[in-house]
mmCIF file of C-alpha atoms and ligand atoms in Angstrom:
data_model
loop_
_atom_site.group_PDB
_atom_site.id
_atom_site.type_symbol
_atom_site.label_atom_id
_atom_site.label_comp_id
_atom_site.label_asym_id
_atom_site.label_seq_id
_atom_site.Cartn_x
_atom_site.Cartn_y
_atom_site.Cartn_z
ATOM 1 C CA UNK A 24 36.961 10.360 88.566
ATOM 2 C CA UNK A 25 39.268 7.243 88.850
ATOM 3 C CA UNK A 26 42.748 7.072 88.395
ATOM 4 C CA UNK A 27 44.443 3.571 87.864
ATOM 5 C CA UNK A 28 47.650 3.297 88.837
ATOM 6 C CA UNK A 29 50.184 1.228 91.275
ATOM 7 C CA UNK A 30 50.842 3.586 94.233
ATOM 8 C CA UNK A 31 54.589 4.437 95.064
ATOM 9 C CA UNK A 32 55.825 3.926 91.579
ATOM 10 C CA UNK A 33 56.988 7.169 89.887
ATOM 11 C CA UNK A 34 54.184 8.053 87.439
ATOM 12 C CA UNK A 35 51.478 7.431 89.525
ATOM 13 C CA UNK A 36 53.442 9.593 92.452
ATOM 14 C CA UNK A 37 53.292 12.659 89.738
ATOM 15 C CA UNK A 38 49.978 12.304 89.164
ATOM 16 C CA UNK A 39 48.970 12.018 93.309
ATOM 17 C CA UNK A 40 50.812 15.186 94.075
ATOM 18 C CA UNK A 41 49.181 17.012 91.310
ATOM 19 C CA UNK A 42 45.878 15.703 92.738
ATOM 20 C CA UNK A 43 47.351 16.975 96.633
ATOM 21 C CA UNK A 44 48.209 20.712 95.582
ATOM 22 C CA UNK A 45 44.880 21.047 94.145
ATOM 23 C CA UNK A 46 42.949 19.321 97.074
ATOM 24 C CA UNK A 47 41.330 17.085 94.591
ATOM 25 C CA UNK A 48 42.796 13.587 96.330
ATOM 26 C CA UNK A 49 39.132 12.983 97.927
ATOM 27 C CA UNK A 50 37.274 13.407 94.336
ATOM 28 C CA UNK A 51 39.002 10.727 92.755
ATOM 29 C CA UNK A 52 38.663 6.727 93.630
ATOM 30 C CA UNK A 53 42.027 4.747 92.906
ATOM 31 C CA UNK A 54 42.004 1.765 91.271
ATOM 32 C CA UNK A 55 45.278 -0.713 92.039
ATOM 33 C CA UNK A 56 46.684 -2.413 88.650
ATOM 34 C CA UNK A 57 48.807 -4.782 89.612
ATOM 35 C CA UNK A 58 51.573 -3.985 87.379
ATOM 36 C CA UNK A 59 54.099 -5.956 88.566
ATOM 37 C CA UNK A 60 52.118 -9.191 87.421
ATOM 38 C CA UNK A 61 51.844 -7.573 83.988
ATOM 39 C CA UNK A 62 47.839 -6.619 84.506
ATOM 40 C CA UNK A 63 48.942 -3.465 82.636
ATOM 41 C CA UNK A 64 49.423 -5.659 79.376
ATOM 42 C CA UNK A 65 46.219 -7.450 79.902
ATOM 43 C CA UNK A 66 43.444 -6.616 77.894
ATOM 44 C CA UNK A 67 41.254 -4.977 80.184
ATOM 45 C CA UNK A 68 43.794 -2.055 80.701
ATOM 46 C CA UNK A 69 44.662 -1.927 77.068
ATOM 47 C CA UNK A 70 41.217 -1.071 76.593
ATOM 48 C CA UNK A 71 42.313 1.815 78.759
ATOM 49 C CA UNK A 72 45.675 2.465 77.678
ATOM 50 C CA UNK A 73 46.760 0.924 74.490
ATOM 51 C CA UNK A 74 50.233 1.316 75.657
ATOM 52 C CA UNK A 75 49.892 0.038 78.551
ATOM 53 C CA UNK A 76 51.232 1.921 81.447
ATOM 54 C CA UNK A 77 49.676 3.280 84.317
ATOM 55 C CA UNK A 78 48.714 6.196 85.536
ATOM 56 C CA UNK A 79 45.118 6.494 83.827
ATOM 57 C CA UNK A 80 42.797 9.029 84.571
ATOM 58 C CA UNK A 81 38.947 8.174 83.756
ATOM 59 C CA UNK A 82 36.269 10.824 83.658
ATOM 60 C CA UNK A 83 32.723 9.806 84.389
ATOM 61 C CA UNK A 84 31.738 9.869 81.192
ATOM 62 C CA UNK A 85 34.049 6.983 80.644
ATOM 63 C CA UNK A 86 37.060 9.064 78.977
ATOM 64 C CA UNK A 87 40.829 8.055 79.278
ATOM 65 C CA UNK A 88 43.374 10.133 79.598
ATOM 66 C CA UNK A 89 46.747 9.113 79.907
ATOM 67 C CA UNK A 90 50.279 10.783 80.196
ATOM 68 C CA UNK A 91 51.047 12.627 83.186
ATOM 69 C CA UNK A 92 51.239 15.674 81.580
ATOM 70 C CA UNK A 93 47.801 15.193 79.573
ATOM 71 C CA UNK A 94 46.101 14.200 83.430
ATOM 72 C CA UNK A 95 47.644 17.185 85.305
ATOM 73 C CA UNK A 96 46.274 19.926 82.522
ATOM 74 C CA UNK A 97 42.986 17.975 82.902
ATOM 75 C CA UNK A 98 43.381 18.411 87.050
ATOM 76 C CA UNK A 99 44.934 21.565 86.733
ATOM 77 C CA UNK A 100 41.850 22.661 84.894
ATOM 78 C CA UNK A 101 38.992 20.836 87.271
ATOM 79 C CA UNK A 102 39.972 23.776 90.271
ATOM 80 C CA UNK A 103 41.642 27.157 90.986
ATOM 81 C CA UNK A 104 44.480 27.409 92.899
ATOM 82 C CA UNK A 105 47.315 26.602 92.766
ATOM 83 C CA UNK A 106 48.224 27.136 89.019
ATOM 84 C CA UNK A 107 50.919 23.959 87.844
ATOM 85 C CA UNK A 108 50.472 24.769 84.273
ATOM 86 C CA UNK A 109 50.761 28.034 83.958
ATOM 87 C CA UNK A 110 48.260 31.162 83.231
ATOM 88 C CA UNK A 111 49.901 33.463 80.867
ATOM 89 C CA UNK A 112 50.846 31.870 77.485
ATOM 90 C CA UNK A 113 54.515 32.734 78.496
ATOM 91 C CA UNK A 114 54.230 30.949 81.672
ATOM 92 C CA UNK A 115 52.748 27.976 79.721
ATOM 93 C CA UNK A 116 55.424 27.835 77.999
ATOM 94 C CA UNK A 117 58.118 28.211 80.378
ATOM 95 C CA UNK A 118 56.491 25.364 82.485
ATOM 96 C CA UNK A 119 55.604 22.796 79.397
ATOM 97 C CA UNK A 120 59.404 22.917 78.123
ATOM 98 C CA UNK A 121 60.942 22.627 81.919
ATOM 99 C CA UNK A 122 58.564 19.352 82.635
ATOM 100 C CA UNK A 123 59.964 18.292 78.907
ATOM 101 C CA UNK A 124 63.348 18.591 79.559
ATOM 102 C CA UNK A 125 63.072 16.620 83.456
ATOM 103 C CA UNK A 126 60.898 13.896 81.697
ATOM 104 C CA UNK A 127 63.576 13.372 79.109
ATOM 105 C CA UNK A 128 66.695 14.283 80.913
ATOM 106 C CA UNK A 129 66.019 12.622 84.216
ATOM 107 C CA UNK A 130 62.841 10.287 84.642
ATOM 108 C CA UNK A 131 62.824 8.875 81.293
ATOM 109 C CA UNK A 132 66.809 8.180 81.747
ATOM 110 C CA UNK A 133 66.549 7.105 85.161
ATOM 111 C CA UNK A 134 63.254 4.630 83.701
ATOM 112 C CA UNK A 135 65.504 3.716 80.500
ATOM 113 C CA UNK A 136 68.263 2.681 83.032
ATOM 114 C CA UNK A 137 65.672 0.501 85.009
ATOM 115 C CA UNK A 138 64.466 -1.492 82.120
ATOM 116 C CA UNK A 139 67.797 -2.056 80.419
ATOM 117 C CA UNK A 140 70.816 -1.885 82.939
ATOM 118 C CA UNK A 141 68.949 -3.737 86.183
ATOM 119 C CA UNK A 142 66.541 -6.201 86.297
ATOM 120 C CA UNK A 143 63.498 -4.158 86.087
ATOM 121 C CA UNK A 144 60.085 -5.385 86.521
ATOM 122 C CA UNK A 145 61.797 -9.089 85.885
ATOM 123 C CA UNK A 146 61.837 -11.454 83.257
ATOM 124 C CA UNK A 147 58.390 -11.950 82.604
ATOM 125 C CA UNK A 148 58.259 -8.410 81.728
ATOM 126 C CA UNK A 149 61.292 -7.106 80.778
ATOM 127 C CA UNK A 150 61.112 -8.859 77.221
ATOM 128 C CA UNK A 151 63.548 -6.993 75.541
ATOM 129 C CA UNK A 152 67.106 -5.622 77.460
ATOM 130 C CA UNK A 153 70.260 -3.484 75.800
ATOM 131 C CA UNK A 154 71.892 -2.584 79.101
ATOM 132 C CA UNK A 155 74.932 -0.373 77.097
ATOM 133 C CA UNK A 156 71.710 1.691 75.950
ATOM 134 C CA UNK A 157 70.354 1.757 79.790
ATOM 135 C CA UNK A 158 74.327 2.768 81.399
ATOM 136 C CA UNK A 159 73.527 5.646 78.698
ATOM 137 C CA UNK A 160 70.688 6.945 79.776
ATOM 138 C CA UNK A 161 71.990 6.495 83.247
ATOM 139 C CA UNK A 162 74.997 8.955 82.194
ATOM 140 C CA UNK A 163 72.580 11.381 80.744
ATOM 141 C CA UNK A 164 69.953 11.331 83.785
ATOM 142 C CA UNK A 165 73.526 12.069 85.907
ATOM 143 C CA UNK A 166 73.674 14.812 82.952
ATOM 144 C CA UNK A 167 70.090 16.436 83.557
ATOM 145 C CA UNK A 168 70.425 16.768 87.491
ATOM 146 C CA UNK A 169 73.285 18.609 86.702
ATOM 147 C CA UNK A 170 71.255 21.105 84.313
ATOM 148 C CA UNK A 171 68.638 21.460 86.815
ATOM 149 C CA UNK A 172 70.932 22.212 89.640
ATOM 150 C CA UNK A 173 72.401 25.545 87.464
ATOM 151 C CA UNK A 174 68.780 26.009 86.342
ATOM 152 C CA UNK A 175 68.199 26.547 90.191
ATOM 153 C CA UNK A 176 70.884 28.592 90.863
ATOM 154 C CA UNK A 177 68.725 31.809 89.981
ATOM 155 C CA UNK A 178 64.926 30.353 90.916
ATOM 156 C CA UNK A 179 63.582 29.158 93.331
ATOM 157 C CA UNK A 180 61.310 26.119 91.325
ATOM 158 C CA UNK A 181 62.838 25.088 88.257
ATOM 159 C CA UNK A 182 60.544 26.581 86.041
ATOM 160 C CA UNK A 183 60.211 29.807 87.807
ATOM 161 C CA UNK A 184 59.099 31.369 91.103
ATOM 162 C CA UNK A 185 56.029 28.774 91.436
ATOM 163 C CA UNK A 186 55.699 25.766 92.246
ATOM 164 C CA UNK A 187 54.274 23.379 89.331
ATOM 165 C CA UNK A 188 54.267 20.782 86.808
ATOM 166 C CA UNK A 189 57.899 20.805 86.138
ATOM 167 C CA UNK A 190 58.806 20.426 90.038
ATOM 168 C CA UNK A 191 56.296 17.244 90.193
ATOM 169 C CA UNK A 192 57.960 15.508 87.020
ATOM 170 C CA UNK A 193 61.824 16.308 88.301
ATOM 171 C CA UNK A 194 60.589 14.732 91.973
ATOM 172 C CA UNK A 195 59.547 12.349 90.378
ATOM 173 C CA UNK A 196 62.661 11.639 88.480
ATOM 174 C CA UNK A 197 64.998 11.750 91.288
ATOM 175 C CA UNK A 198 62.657 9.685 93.443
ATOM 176 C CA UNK A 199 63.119 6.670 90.736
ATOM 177 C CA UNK A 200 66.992 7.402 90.787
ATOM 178 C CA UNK A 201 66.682 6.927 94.592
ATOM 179 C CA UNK A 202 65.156 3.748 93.989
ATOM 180 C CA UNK A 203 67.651 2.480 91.298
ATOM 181 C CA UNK A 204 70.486 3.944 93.066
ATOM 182 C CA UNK A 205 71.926 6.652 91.000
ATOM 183 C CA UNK A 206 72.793 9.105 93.474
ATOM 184 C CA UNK A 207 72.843 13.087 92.734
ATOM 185 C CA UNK A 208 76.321 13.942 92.426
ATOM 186 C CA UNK A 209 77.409 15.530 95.965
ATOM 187 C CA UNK A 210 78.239 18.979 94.137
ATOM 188 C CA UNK A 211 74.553 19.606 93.117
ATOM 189 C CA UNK A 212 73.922 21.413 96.544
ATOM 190 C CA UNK A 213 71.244 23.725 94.747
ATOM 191 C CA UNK A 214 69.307 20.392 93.438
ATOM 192 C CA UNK A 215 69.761 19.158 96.497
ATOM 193 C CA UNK A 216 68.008 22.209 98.595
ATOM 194 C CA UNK A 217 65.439 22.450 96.132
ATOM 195 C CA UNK A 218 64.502 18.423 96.884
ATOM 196 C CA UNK A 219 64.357 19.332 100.883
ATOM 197 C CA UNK A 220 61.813 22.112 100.327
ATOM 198 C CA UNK A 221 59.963 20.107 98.104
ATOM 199 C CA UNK A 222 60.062 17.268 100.365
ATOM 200 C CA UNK A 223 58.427 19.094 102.728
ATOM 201 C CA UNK A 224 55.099 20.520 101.063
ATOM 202 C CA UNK A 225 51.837 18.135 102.293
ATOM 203 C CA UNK A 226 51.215 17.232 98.657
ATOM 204 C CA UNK A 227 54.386 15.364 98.604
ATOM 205 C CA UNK A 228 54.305 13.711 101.344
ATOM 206 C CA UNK A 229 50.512 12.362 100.608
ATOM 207 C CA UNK A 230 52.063 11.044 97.843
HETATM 208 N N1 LIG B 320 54.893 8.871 79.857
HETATM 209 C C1 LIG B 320 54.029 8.110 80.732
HETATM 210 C C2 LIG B 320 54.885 7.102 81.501
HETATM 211 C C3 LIG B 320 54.052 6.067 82.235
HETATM 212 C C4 LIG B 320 54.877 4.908 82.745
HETATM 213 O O1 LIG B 320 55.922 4.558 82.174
HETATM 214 N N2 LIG B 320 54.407 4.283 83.823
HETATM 215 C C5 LIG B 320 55.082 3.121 84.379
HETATM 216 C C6 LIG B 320 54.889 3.071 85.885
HETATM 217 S S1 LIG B 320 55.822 4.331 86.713
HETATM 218 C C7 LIG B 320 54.477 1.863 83.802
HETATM 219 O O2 LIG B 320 53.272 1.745 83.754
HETATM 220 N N3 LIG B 320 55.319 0.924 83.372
HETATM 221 C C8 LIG B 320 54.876 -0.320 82.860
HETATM 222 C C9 LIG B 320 55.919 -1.025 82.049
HETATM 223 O O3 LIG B 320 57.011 -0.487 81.875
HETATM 224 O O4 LIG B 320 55.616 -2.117 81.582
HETATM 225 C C10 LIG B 320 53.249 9.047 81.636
HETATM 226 O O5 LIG B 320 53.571 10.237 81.686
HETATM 227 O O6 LIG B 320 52.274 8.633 82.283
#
């Protein structure tokens, strides 16, 4: 397997851990695309990725699969233990509409808010800017910490007692909110434990 990517941006970071909890980091080669020279809008990664972002996963039979989500099932599927999409139909469930809800509510914001409200990946790249459209999905990533932090207040993971998908996609988020400098609101003391023991499993750190 191969995953293309641009190690220590966000998506690629979800996609490592995944790869860590399942002990799967040795099976897979990593390809560098050098993103912030726009390879990801060349044609050779298009042929990849048609809309050209990064991470891809590619199977030795020369399949793509993008979306973080898509690659994790795909890992999540290759070996056993642990479980970050869920067994039980329920738990499937659960775990698919808590990732959702971080992706939208808090990496996709926090991302929105990097493109529009702050330079981004520059002018060469950032072709198109609304930055009242970016402070707005900086407001509602501010918005979605603040659901996850009640959402914590009676679990220990925020989709449940396990650690999974939804935990790697919120990390995620709040790692890219580090980066752009939204802080999490000093109240959100549950969010903020939850981070620490996060912060501390090997899978995260490899990443
Ligand atoms: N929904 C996608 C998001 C992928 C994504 O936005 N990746 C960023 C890097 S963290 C990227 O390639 N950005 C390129 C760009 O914005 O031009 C996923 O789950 O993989």
């Amino acid at each position: 397997m191969k995953v293309y990517e641009f190690k220590g941006f966000p998506n690629p970071a979800r996609v490592r851990i995944a790869l860590a909890e399942k002990g799967l980091l040795n099976r897979v080669e990593f390809i560098t695309v050098d993103v912030p020279n726009g390879a990801h809008r060349q044609p050779a990664f298009l042929a990849k990725n048609p809309f050209g972002a990064v991470p891809v996963l590619e199977l030795d039979d020369g399949t793509t699969i993008a979306e973080c989500t898509a690659i994790t099932e795909y890992i999540d599927h290759v070996s056993g233990e642990p479980s970050l999409t869920g067994r039980t139909p329920k738990e499937r469930a659960l775990i698919h509409m808590t990732q959702r809800r971080a992706e939208a509510n808090v990496l996709d914001a926090v991302a929105t808010y990097f493109h529009h409200a702050t330079p981004g990946l520059g002018p060469q790249l950032e072709s198109y800017q609304n930055k009242e459209w970016g402070e707005k999905q900086r407001e509602r990533a501010i918005q979605g910490m603040r659901f996850f932090d009640g959402l914590l207040a009676n679990q220990p993971f925020v989709a449940g007692n396990d650690f999974t998908m939804a935990d790697i996609t919120l990390f995620a988020g709040l790692a890219f909110a580090d980066f752009v400098k939204i802080e999490v609101p000093a109240d959100l003391t549950r969010l903020k434990a939850w981070r620490a023991r996060v912060s501390a499993r090997p899978s995260v750190a490899a990443a």
